[in-house]
Short mmCIF file of C-alpha atoms in Angstrom, two decimals:
data_model
loop_
_atom_site.label_atom_id
_atom_site.label_comp_id
_atom_site.label_asym_id
_atom_site.label_seq_id
_atom_site.Cartn_x
_atom_site.Cartn_y
_atom_site.Cartn_z
CA MET A 1 -62.26 72.41 22.71
CA LEU A 2 -59.03 74.14 21.95
CA ASP A 3 -59.09 77.86 22.20
CA LEU A 4 -57.62 78.96 18.86
CA PRO A 5 -55.38 80.52 17.63
CA HIS A 6 -52.43 78.81 19.10
CA PRO A 7 -48.66 78.88 18.32
CA THR A 8 -48.16 75.29 17.32
CA PRO A 9 -49.06 73.53 14.07
CA ASP A 10 -52.22 71.48 13.91
CA ALA A 11 -50.69 68.84 11.74
CA PRO A 12 -47.83 66.59 12.81
CA THR A 13 -44.31 68.05 12.10
CA THR A 14 -40.90 66.45 11.79
CA ASP A 15 -39.17 69.66 12.69
CA CYS A 16 -38.71 69.19 16.39
CA PHE A 17 -36.45 72.26 16.74
CA ALA A 18 -39.23 74.58 15.34
CA LEU A 19 -41.86 72.85 17.48
CA ALA A 20 -39.72 73.21 20.63
CA LYS A 21 -39.45 77.04 19.97
CA ALA A 22 -43.20 77.25 19.32
CA LEU A 23 -43.92 75.57 22.68
CA SER A 24 -41.72 78.00 24.56
CA GLY A 25 -42.84 80.17 27.44
CA VAL A 26 -46.31 78.75 28.03
CA HIS A 27 -48.49 76.51 30.31
CA PHE A 28 -51.70 74.98 29.10
CA ILE A 29 -54.59 76.08 31.33
CA GLY A 30 -58.30 76.16 30.72
CA GLY A 31 -58.05 74.99 27.08
CA ARG A 32 -55.33 77.46 25.95
CA TYR A 33 -51.70 78.33 26.05
CA VAL A 34 -50.88 81.03 28.69
CA PRO A 35 -47.51 82.41 29.86
CA ALA A 36 -46.42 82.22 33.47
CA ARG A 37 -48.04 84.92 35.61
CA SER A 38 -44.58 86.15 36.59
CA GLY A 39 -43.42 86.20 33.00
CA LYS A 40 -40.42 84.03 34.00
CA THR A 41 -38.98 81.22 31.86
CA PHE A 42 -36.15 78.79 32.15
CA ALA A 43 -33.96 77.02 29.53
CA VAL A 44 -34.75 73.62 28.02
CA VAL A 45 -31.38 72.16 26.73
CA ASN A 46 -30.69 69.52 24.25
CA PRO A 47 -28.39 67.14 26.23
CA ALA A 48 -26.73 65.85 23.05
CA THR A 49 -25.30 69.20 22.13
CA GLY A 50 -25.70 71.49 25.20
CA ALA A 51 -27.69 74.00 23.05
CA GLU A 52 -30.79 75.73 24.37
CA VAL A 53 -33.73 74.57 22.25
CA ALA A 54 -36.69 76.29 24.07
CA ARG A 55 -37.69 78.39 27.09
CA ALA A 56 -40.31 76.82 29.47
CA ALA A 57 -42.78 78.76 31.51
CA GLU A 58 -41.54 79.02 35.07
CA GLY A 59 -44.62 78.42 37.10
CA ASP A 60 -45.35 79.30 40.69
CA ALA A 61 -48.32 79.31 43.16
CA ALA A 62 -50.26 81.84 41.04
CA ASP A 63 -50.11 79.62 37.97
CA VAL A 64 -51.16 76.53 40.06
CA ASP A 65 -54.04 78.54 41.50
CA ALA A 66 -55.24 79.44 38.01
CA ALA A 67 -54.89 75.89 36.73
CA VAL A 68 -56.71 74.37 39.76
CA ALA A 69 -59.52 76.97 39.59
CA ASP A 70 -60.19 76.05 35.95
CA ALA A 71 -59.97 72.38 36.76
CA VAL A 72 -62.49 72.65 39.61
CA GLU A 73 -65.08 74.24 37.41
CA ALA A 74 -64.48 71.92 34.45
CA GLN A 75 -64.67 68.79 36.63
CA LYS A 76 -68.16 69.61 37.78
CA ALA A 77 -69.48 69.22 34.25
CA TRP A 78 -66.97 66.49 33.30
CA ALA A 79 -68.23 64.19 36.15
CA LYS A 80 -71.79 64.45 34.79
CA VAL A 81 -70.69 63.14 31.31
CA PRO A 82 -71.57 59.43 31.17
CA ALA A 83 -68.62 57.29 31.87
CA ARG A 84 -68.62 55.53 28.55
CA LYS A 85 -68.70 58.93 26.81
CA ARG A 86 -65.76 60.04 28.87
CA GLY A 87 -63.94 56.91 27.79
CA ALA A 88 -64.85 57.45 24.14
CA LEU A 89 -63.33 60.91 24.30
CA VAL A 90 -60.13 59.55 25.90
CA HIS A 91 -60.00 56.84 23.28
CA ALA A 92 -60.33 59.60 20.55
CA CYS A 93 -57.42 61.36 22.21
CA ALA A 94 -55.40 58.15 21.77
CA ALA A 95 -56.12 58.21 18.00
CA ALA A 96 -55.02 61.80 17.83
CA ILE A 97 -51.84 61.08 19.65
CA ARG A 98 -51.10 58.13 17.37
CA THR A 99 -50.99 60.42 14.34
CA HIS A 100 -48.30 62.46 16.15
CA VAL A 101 -46.10 59.52 17.28
CA ASP A 102 -43.04 60.36 15.13
CA GLU A 103 -43.35 64.03 16.04
CA LEU A 104 -43.54 63.32 19.73
CA GLY A 105 -40.71 60.80 19.51
CA ARG A 106 -38.45 63.42 17.97
CA LEU A 107 -39.50 66.03 20.52
CA ILE A 108 -38.81 63.79 23.47
CA ALA A 109 -35.43 62.75 21.93
CA LEU A 110 -34.53 66.40 21.62
CA GLU A 111 -35.26 67.39 25.24
CA THR A 112 -34.11 64.20 27.12
CA GLY A 113 -31.40 62.74 24.89
CA LYS A 114 -33.08 59.36 24.58
CA ALA A 115 -32.42 57.64 21.21
CA LEU A 116 -35.34 58.11 18.76
CA ARG A 117 -35.39 54.53 17.29
CA THR A 118 -34.80 52.51 20.47
CA GLU A 119 -36.54 54.60 23.04
CA SER A 120 -38.42 57.81 22.18
CA ARG A 121 -40.65 56.64 19.32
CA VAL A 122 -41.36 53.49 21.29
CA GLU A 123 -42.50 55.53 24.32
CA ALA A 124 -44.86 57.66 22.11
CA ASN A 125 -46.49 54.51 20.71
CA VAL A 126 -46.95 53.11 24.31
CA VAL A 127 -48.55 56.44 25.36
CA ALA A 128 -51.24 56.00 22.64
CA ASP A 129 -51.79 52.44 23.78
CA VAL A 130 -52.32 53.60 27.43
CA PHE A 131 -54.98 56.04 26.42
CA GLU A 132 -56.63 53.46 24.23
CA PHE A 133 -56.67 50.99 27.07
CA PHE A 134 -58.20 53.26 29.70
CA GLY A 135 -60.60 54.82 27.11
CA GLY A 136 -62.28 51.39 26.90
CA LEU A 137 -62.80 51.03 30.62
CA GLY A 138 -65.57 53.59 31.27
CA SER A 139 -68.08 50.76 31.57
CA GLU A 140 -66.08 49.23 34.40
CA LEU A 141 -66.88 52.05 36.89
CA LYS A 142 -69.41 49.72 38.50
CA GLY A 143 -70.97 49.66 41.89
CA GLU A 144 -72.38 46.70 43.84
CA SER A 145 -75.66 45.56 45.33
CA VAL A 146 -75.07 44.88 48.99
CA PRO A 147 -77.38 42.52 50.94
CA PHE A 148 -78.54 44.29 54.08
CA ALA A 149 -82.23 43.78 54.78
CA PRO A 150 -85.23 42.69 52.64
CA ASN A 151 -86.84 46.24 52.93
CA VAL A 152 -83.59 48.16 52.26
CA LEU A 153 -81.99 48.61 48.90
CA SER A 154 -78.30 49.07 49.51
CA VAL A 155 -75.88 49.81 46.68
CA THR A 156 -72.46 51.26 46.19
CA VAL A 157 -71.41 53.69 43.44
CA ARG A 158 -67.96 54.83 42.18
CA GLU A 159 -67.54 58.62 42.17
CA PRO A 160 -64.53 60.76 41.01
CA LEU A 161 -62.32 62.43 43.60
CA GLY A 162 -62.35 65.87 42.04
CA VAL A 163 -59.13 67.55 40.91
CA VAL A 164 -56.02 65.40 40.68
CA GLY A 165 -52.54 66.84 40.91
CA ALA A 166 -49.96 64.75 38.96
CA ILE A 167 -46.18 65.28 39.16
CA ILE A 168 -44.05 63.44 36.57
CA PRO A 169 -40.34 62.80 36.15
CA TRP A 170 -38.05 63.29 33.18
CA ASN A 171 -37.04 59.72 32.22
CA VAL A 172 -40.24 58.57 30.52
CA PRO A 173 -42.42 61.74 30.90
CA MET A 174 -44.97 60.99 28.25
CA LEU A 175 -45.69 57.47 29.46
CA LEU A 176 -45.80 58.32 33.19
CA MET A 177 -48.07 61.28 32.40
CA ALA A 178 -50.43 58.92 30.51
CA LEU A 179 -50.58 56.44 33.33
CA LYS A 180 -51.80 59.14 35.64
CA VAL A 181 -53.98 61.25 33.32
CA ALA A 182 -55.81 58.51 31.47
CA PRO A 183 -57.45 56.66 34.39
CA ALA A 184 -58.15 59.99 36.19
CA LEU A 185 -59.99 61.43 33.28
CA VAL A 186 -62.02 58.23 32.55
CA ALA A 187 -63.02 58.15 36.23
CA GLY A 188 -64.38 61.67 35.97
CA ASN A 189 -61.65 63.76 37.51
CA ALA A 190 -59.97 66.83 36.14
CA VAL A 191 -56.14 66.88 36.15
CA VAL A 192 -53.41 69.42 36.65
CA VAL A 193 -49.94 68.01 35.60
CA LYS A 194 -46.67 69.53 36.76
CA SER A 195 -44.08 68.49 34.19
CA ALA A 196 -40.44 67.72 34.90
CA GLU A 197 -38.22 70.82 34.45
CA GLU A 198 -35.84 68.78 32.20
CA ALA A 199 -38.64 67.60 29.86
CA PRO A 200 -41.67 69.85 29.65
CA LEU A 201 -42.19 70.02 25.87
CA ALA A 202 -43.60 66.67 24.66
CA VAL A 203 -46.07 66.39 27.44
CA LEU A 204 -47.19 69.97 26.76
CA ARG A 205 -47.76 69.08 23.11
CA ILE A 206 -49.80 66.06 24.17
CA CYS A 207 -51.88 68.20 26.44
CA GLU A 208 -52.60 70.55 23.57
CA ILE A 209 -53.48 67.66 21.20
CA MET A 210 -55.89 66.21 23.78
CA ASN A 211 -57.49 69.63 24.44
CA ARG A 212 -58.65 69.61 20.81
CA ILE A 213 -61.01 66.84 21.95
CA LEU A 214 -61.62 67.28 25.66
CA PRO A 215 -63.65 70.06 27.28
CA PRO A 216 -61.38 72.99 28.36
CA GLY A 217 -60.11 72.89 31.92
CA VAL A 218 -60.35 69.10 32.25
CA PHE A 219 -56.64 68.58 31.43
CA ASN A 220 -54.17 71.27 32.37
CA MET A 221 -50.35 71.39 32.31
CA VAL A 222 -47.95 73.65 34.25
CA SER A 223 -44.14 73.70 34.19
CA GLY A 224 -41.69 74.80 36.80
CA PHE A 225 -39.51 73.68 39.68
CA GLY A 226 -40.49 71.56 42.61
CA PRO A 227 -40.50 73.99 45.53
CA GLU A 228 -42.15 76.90 43.57
CA CYS A 229 -44.61 74.93 41.37
CA GLY A 230 -44.87 71.31 42.54
CA ALA A 231 -45.28 72.04 46.25
CA PRO A 232 -48.14 74.46 45.75
CA LEU A 233 -49.89 71.91 43.62
CA VAL A 234 -49.58 69.22 46.29
CA SER A 235 -50.79 71.52 49.10
CA HIS A 236 -53.49 73.27 47.15
CA PRO A 237 -56.77 72.92 49.15
CA LYS A 238 -58.78 72.17 46.08
CA VAL A 239 -56.56 69.20 44.93
CA ARG A 240 -58.18 66.01 46.22
CA LYS A 241 -55.59 63.51 45.07
CA VAL A 242 -51.88 63.54 44.30
CA THR A 243 -50.00 61.03 42.17
CA PHE A 244 -46.24 61.40 42.04
CA THR A 245 -43.35 59.61 40.43
CA GLY A 246 -39.85 60.48 41.49
CA SER A 247 -37.24 60.10 44.20
CA VAL A 248 -37.81 58.55 47.60
CA GLU A 249 -36.76 61.75 49.30
CA THR A 250 -39.23 63.93 47.38
CA GLY A 251 -41.92 61.22 47.70
CA LYS A 252 -41.77 61.44 51.48
CA ILE A 253 -42.19 65.25 51.22
CA VAL A 254 -45.26 64.77 48.99
CA ALA A 255 -46.72 62.12 51.30
CA LYS A 256 -46.31 64.45 54.33
CA ALA A 257 -48.03 67.32 52.50
CA ALA A 258 -50.93 65.06 51.38
CA ALA A 259 -51.33 63.75 54.93
CA GLU A 260 -51.77 67.35 56.18
CA LYS A 261 -54.86 67.50 53.98
CA LEU A 262 -55.84 63.82 54.54
CA ILE A 263 -56.01 63.14 50.80
CA PRO A 264 -54.94 59.89 49.05
CA VAL A 265 -51.59 59.74 47.33
CA THR A 266 -49.98 57.31 44.89
CA LEU A 267 -46.17 57.18 44.91
CA GLU A 268 -43.87 55.49 42.45
CA LEU A 269 -40.30 56.02 43.94
CA GLY A 270 -37.84 53.97 42.03
CA GLY A 271 -35.99 50.70 42.56
CA LYS A 272 -32.83 48.64 42.57
CA SER A 273 -34.17 45.72 40.60
CA PRO A 274 -32.40 42.32 40.84
CA MET A 275 -32.00 40.06 37.89
CA ILE A 276 -31.31 36.42 38.84
CA VAL A 277 -29.77 34.19 36.22
CA PHE A 278 -29.51 30.40 36.59
CA ALA A 279 -27.12 28.21 34.68
CA ASP A 280 -30.01 26.34 32.99
CA CYS A 281 -31.34 29.49 31.32
CA ASP A 282 -31.67 30.00 27.60
CA PHE A 283 -28.26 31.66 27.43
CA ASP A 284 -28.52 33.82 24.34
CA LYS A 285 -32.06 34.94 25.23
CA THR A 286 -30.94 35.85 28.65
CA VAL A 287 -27.93 37.92 27.50
CA SER A 288 -30.24 39.74 25.18
CA GLY A 289 -32.77 40.09 28.06
CA ALA A 290 -30.08 41.63 30.22
CA LEU A 291 -29.58 44.45 27.78
CA THR A 292 -33.26 45.24 27.86
CA SER A 293 -33.47 44.68 31.62
CA MET A 294 -30.77 47.26 32.29
CA ARG A 295 -32.42 49.70 29.89
CA PHE A 296 -29.01 50.43 28.31
CA THR A 297 -30.71 52.25 25.45
CA ARG A 298 -32.09 54.64 27.93
CA GLN A 299 -28.64 55.00 29.58
CA GLY A 300 -30.02 53.07 32.59
CA GLN A 301 -32.31 55.93 33.51
CA SER A 302 -35.15 53.66 34.57
CA CYS A 303 -36.78 52.75 37.82
CA THR A 304 -36.90 49.09 36.78
CA ALA A 305 -33.32 48.89 35.46
CA ALA A 306 -31.63 45.56 36.38
CA SER A 307 -28.68 47.30 38.18
CA ARG A 308 -28.10 44.19 40.32
CA ILE A 309 -27.49 41.06 38.19
CA TYR A 310 -26.81 37.73 40.01
CA VAL A 311 -25.46 34.92 37.81
CA GLU A 312 -25.02 31.31 38.86
CA ARG A 313 -21.32 30.60 39.04
CA PRO A 314 -20.91 27.95 36.24
CA ILE A 315 -21.85 30.53 33.58
CA PHE A 316 -20.69 33.70 35.38
CA ASP A 317 -17.53 34.43 33.36
CA ARG A 318 -19.17 33.61 30.06
CA PHE A 319 -22.15 35.69 30.89
CA VAL A 320 -20.02 38.78 31.80
CA GLY A 321 -18.05 38.39 28.59
CA GLU A 322 -21.03 38.04 26.30
CA MET A 323 -22.83 40.90 28.03
CA LYS A 324 -19.90 43.25 27.51
CA LYS A 325 -19.59 42.10 23.88
CA ALA A 326 -23.32 42.90 23.32
CA VAL A 327 -23.05 46.39 24.91
CA ASP A 328 -19.90 47.07 22.99
CA ALA A 329 -21.92 46.53 19.75
CA MET A 330 -24.41 49.26 20.68
CA VAL A 331 -23.91 52.59 18.96
CA MET A 332 -23.83 55.73 21.07
CA GLY A 333 -24.59 59.02 19.20
CA ASP A 334 -27.04 61.67 18.22
CA PRO A 335 -30.38 60.72 19.67
CA LEU A 336 -32.18 61.98 16.55
CA ASP A 337 -30.15 59.61 14.31
CA GLU A 338 -31.91 56.41 13.38
CA LYS A 339 -28.57 54.51 13.68
CA THR A 340 -28.19 55.46 17.32
CA ASP A 341 -28.92 52.85 19.97
CA ILE A 342 -27.82 54.80 23.06
CA GLY A 343 -28.38 58.54 23.67
CA THR A 344 -27.38 60.79 26.50
CA ILE A 345 -27.80 61.34 30.25
CA VAL A 346 -30.60 63.89 30.73
CA SER A 347 -28.64 66.61 32.58
CA GLU A 348 -25.28 67.78 33.80
CA GLY A 349 -26.21 67.11 37.36
CA GLN A 350 -27.30 63.61 36.64
CA LEU A 351 -24.19 62.97 34.63
CA GLU A 352 -21.90 64.02 37.52
CA LYS A 353 -23.88 61.78 39.87
CA VAL A 354 -23.32 58.79 37.64
CA ARG A 355 -19.68 59.59 37.22
CA ALA A 356 -19.18 59.70 40.94
CA TYR A 357 -20.69 56.24 41.40
CA ILE A 358 -18.40 54.91 38.59
CA ALA A 359 -15.33 56.51 40.18
CA GLU A 360 -16.23 54.95 43.53
CA GLY A 361 -16.71 51.51 42.12
CA SER A 362 -13.47 51.70 40.05
CA ALA A 363 -11.49 52.64 43.15
CA THR A 364 -12.87 49.74 45.18
CA PRO A 365 -10.16 47.09 45.87
CA GLY A 366 -10.91 43.89 43.93
CA ALA A 367 -13.49 45.50 41.61
CA THR A 368 -13.31 45.58 37.83
CA ALA A 369 -14.99 48.21 35.76
CA HIS A 370 -15.81 46.76 32.27
CA VAL A 371 -16.36 49.94 30.18
CA CYS A 372 -18.51 49.36 27.16
CA SER A 373 -19.50 50.83 23.80
CA ALA A 374 -17.72 53.91 22.47
CA MET A 375 -18.16 57.68 22.84
CA PRO A 376 -19.47 59.43 19.68
CA THR A 377 -16.80 61.04 17.47
CA ASP A 378 -19.00 63.75 15.81
CA PRO A 379 -17.57 67.12 16.75
CA ALA A 380 -21.06 68.47 16.95
CA LEU A 381 -21.70 66.25 20.00
CA ARG A 382 -18.57 67.09 21.90
CA LYS A 383 -20.54 69.02 24.53
CA GLY A 384 -23.12 66.27 24.83
CA LEU A 385 -23.92 64.42 28.07
CA PHE A 386 -22.68 61.05 26.87
CA ILE A 387 -21.13 58.40 29.07
CA GLN A 388 -20.07 54.89 28.33
CA PRO A 389 -21.98 52.04 30.10
CA VAL A 390 -20.07 50.18 32.79
CA ILE A 391 -20.48 46.59 34.01
CA PHE A 392 -18.88 46.06 37.46
CA THR A 393 -17.67 42.79 38.78
CA GLY A 394 -15.91 42.15 42.07
CA LEU A 395 -18.12 44.36 44.23
CA ASP A 396 -19.85 42.99 47.35
CA GLY A 397 -23.34 43.56 48.70
CA LYS A 398 -22.23 46.43 50.91
CA SER A 399 -21.19 48.61 48.03
CA ARG A 400 -23.22 51.73 47.39
CA LEU A 401 -23.37 50.69 43.73
CA VAL A 402 -25.30 47.55 44.84
CA ARG A 403 -27.49 49.32 47.43
CA GLU A 404 -28.36 52.68 45.89
CA GLU A 405 -30.32 53.71 42.73
CA ILE A 406 -27.85 55.16 40.37
CA PHE A 407 -30.09 55.97 37.47
CA GLY A 408 -27.40 55.61 34.93
CA PRO A 409 -25.85 52.88 32.72
CA VAL A 410 -24.09 51.06 35.52
CA THR A 411 -24.87 47.49 36.61
CA VAL A 412 -23.12 45.16 39.06
CA ILE A 413 -22.87 41.44 38.20
CA GLN A 414 -22.15 39.05 41.09
CA PRO A 415 -21.85 35.22 41.13
CA PHE A 416 -23.99 32.97 43.27
CA ASP A 417 -24.07 29.37 44.21
CA ASP A 418 -27.24 28.80 46.25
CA PRO A 419 -30.82 29.89 45.37
CA GLU A 420 -31.70 30.60 48.98
CA ALA A 421 -28.60 32.74 49.41
CA VAL A 422 -29.27 34.75 46.25
CA LEU A 423 -32.90 35.27 47.30
CA ALA A 424 -31.78 36.76 50.57
CA GLU A 425 -29.39 39.06 48.69
CA ALA A 426 -32.03 40.11 46.24
CA ASN A 427 -34.45 40.97 49.12
CA ASP A 428 -31.76 42.76 51.11
CA SER A 429 -32.73 46.14 49.71
CA ASP A 430 -34.79 49.18 50.68
CA TYR A 431 -36.46 48.98 47.35
CA GLY A 432 -39.04 46.51 46.00
CA LEU A 433 -40.28 47.64 42.58
CA ALA A 434 -39.34 45.00 40.09
CA ALA A 435 -37.28 41.82 39.62
CA SER A 436 -36.68 39.12 37.00
CA LEU A 437 -35.69 35.48 37.06
CA TRP A 438 -34.13 33.56 34.10
CA THR A 439 -34.37 29.79 34.31
CA ASN A 440 -35.86 26.94 32.38
CA ASN A 441 -36.89 25.25 35.76
CA LEU A 442 -40.33 26.92 36.23
CA LYS A 443 -40.68 25.18 39.59
CA VAL A 444 -37.66 27.07 40.90
CA GLY A 445 -38.67 30.21 39.10
CA LEU A 446 -42.22 30.33 40.45
CA ASP A 447 -41.07 29.42 43.93
CA LEU A 448 -38.62 32.37 43.94
CA ALA A 449 -41.07 34.72 42.26
CA HIS A 450 -43.53 34.28 45.12
CA ARG A 451 -40.81 35.00 47.68
CA LEU A 452 -39.10 37.96 45.98
CA GLU A 453 -40.06 41.25 47.64
CA ALA A 454 -41.08 43.23 44.53
CA GLY A 455 -44.35 44.51 43.07
CA LEU A 456 -43.58 43.10 39.59
CA VAL A 457 -41.65 39.85 38.98
CA GLN A 458 -41.08 38.47 35.47
CA ILE A 459 -39.67 35.10 34.48
CA ASN A 460 -37.57 34.88 31.25
CA GLN A 461 -38.46 38.44 30.27
CA ASN A 462 -38.28 41.97 31.62
CA LEU A 463 -40.70 44.13 29.72
CA VAL A 464 -41.28 47.80 30.50
CA VAL A 465 -44.59 48.95 31.99
CA GLN A 466 -47.53 47.58 30.01
CA ALA A 467 -51.14 48.63 29.98
CA ASN A 468 -53.47 46.24 31.85
CA LEU A 469 -50.62 44.84 34.07
CA SER A 470 -50.68 46.24 37.65
CA TYR A 471 -47.46 48.17 38.22
CA GLY A 472 -46.14 49.53 41.52
CA GLY A 473 -43.78 48.64 44.28
CA VAL A 474 -43.33 47.71 47.94
CA LYS A 475 -41.02 49.02 50.68
CA SER A 476 -39.33 52.30 49.58
CA SER A 477 -40.50 51.83 46.02
CA GLY A 478 -43.79 53.45 46.81
CA LEU A 479 -47.51 53.11 47.48
CA GLY A 480 -50.25 52.21 45.08
CA LYS A 481 -50.53 50.81 41.64
CA GLU A 482 -50.62 52.11 38.04
CA ALA A 483 -51.43 50.93 34.52
CA SER A 484 -54.42 48.73 35.41
CA LEU A 485 -58.18 48.71 35.94
CA GLU A 486 -57.35 48.38 39.66
CA ALA A 487 -55.43 51.64 39.45
CA MET A 488 -58.39 53.55 38.08
CA LEU A 489 -60.87 52.09 40.52
CA GLU A 490 -58.84 52.23 43.73
CA HIS A 491 -56.83 55.38 43.18
CA PHE A 492 -59.02 57.69 41.21
CA THR A 493 -62.52 57.06 42.64
CA HIS A 494 -64.10 56.73 46.00
CA LYS A 495 -66.83 54.26 46.82
CA LYS A 496 -70.09 55.67 48.14
CA THR A 497 -72.79 53.52 49.85
CA ILE A 498 -76.41 54.53 49.18
CA MET A 499 -79.23 52.99 51.19
CA VAL A 500 -83.04 53.30 50.47
CA ASN A 501 -85.53 52.15 53.03
CA MET A 502 -88.50 50.87 51.12
CA SER A 503 -90.79 50.06 53.96
#
């Protein structure tokens, strides 16, 4: 249980600024808040104002060693807890998180710039749902009876791997943390999470909340930068599994480090998701779906964002016009304001990257940049990392904007005439995470769904990750699955065969 006293309030709070300061300068290791061994911290900045709101502990190999050591000891006892009891404790964590949903939504809006109403509060609710879902799966850690010989009892059992190292990104940090931590814990592992340097606060608060219920050392959190904190976690000799969400380039580095130790790794590395719209679609529903598919309320900062939209030529011009009209109606402003639809980009570096893509697209001969929505006028937000969404037309398939993951509010809409040709274009990508099809002809939709090279294909919808639905990509989008029973069994346990000769 949580080692008291601690610097943060027990009860949920609506003052995210005070909570951010209270969470400053600490990791969560062995059931308590501890500062970085070096004493170093780094700034956590509100991207809507440019103001520093907290200081995060700047972890290094010494902090990772401490967290892993505590996790190793805690995991030995945790693995002996009956699986259903482990699940019940994780389910209780979900209930505790649910009482803090508004608090966590405000905190994540503060540190990431995601709008509270449309994004951050939604994410906090889904986090509670993920822990509830996996909390009910303790009984599913089943083995098998294997026919071998009449005088030999042969069975398999599922056993935990040990200590899991989890590295999470900044775009939906609470959700992606939950997708890794929940199945790992129920399966009997202990976990050390390395948070994203842009967004360490909300996940740290969740770790504290859960440690009021879990045994100390089972769930630990460290913050810091990739080379100094993430790399030591991946390469640590006592870490027996790594699960990572982030860029393809970093994912390859993680995979190589894991390969040196011959340990399993799960990688979710992004996407360039196609959305294919046929003329027979439910038009209004599809335009609305395009707003959701592109994750405009998250400023396009999503692995599954529909940043390649292919529209059948008879409705192409109408679709572009209605899409721009719909995005124009979205309000950009203070992420903590309930009236805001669209918040900010997460960091100055990411903002400059997005601007560079927009400039390149705008300078391409024949291309048109349809700039949408409006910048906020509040003087308090003049230093905020806001950028207007852009819909491009007139770009061909060779453009970097069509081929590369931008991770910003930029999508390219292209016309098509032939289903086979658009399928070839959709599959002509290094990525293969998600895709969507919009048509009332389910024969066509199902045929293309089977042939699209993506781990998740949706027809007439494009929901974000949902508990109980297997999620993960092919090609450069990664290895392994998340969010499902399959993920817990295949990625957080190993199967042991036990044979008893009874003759």
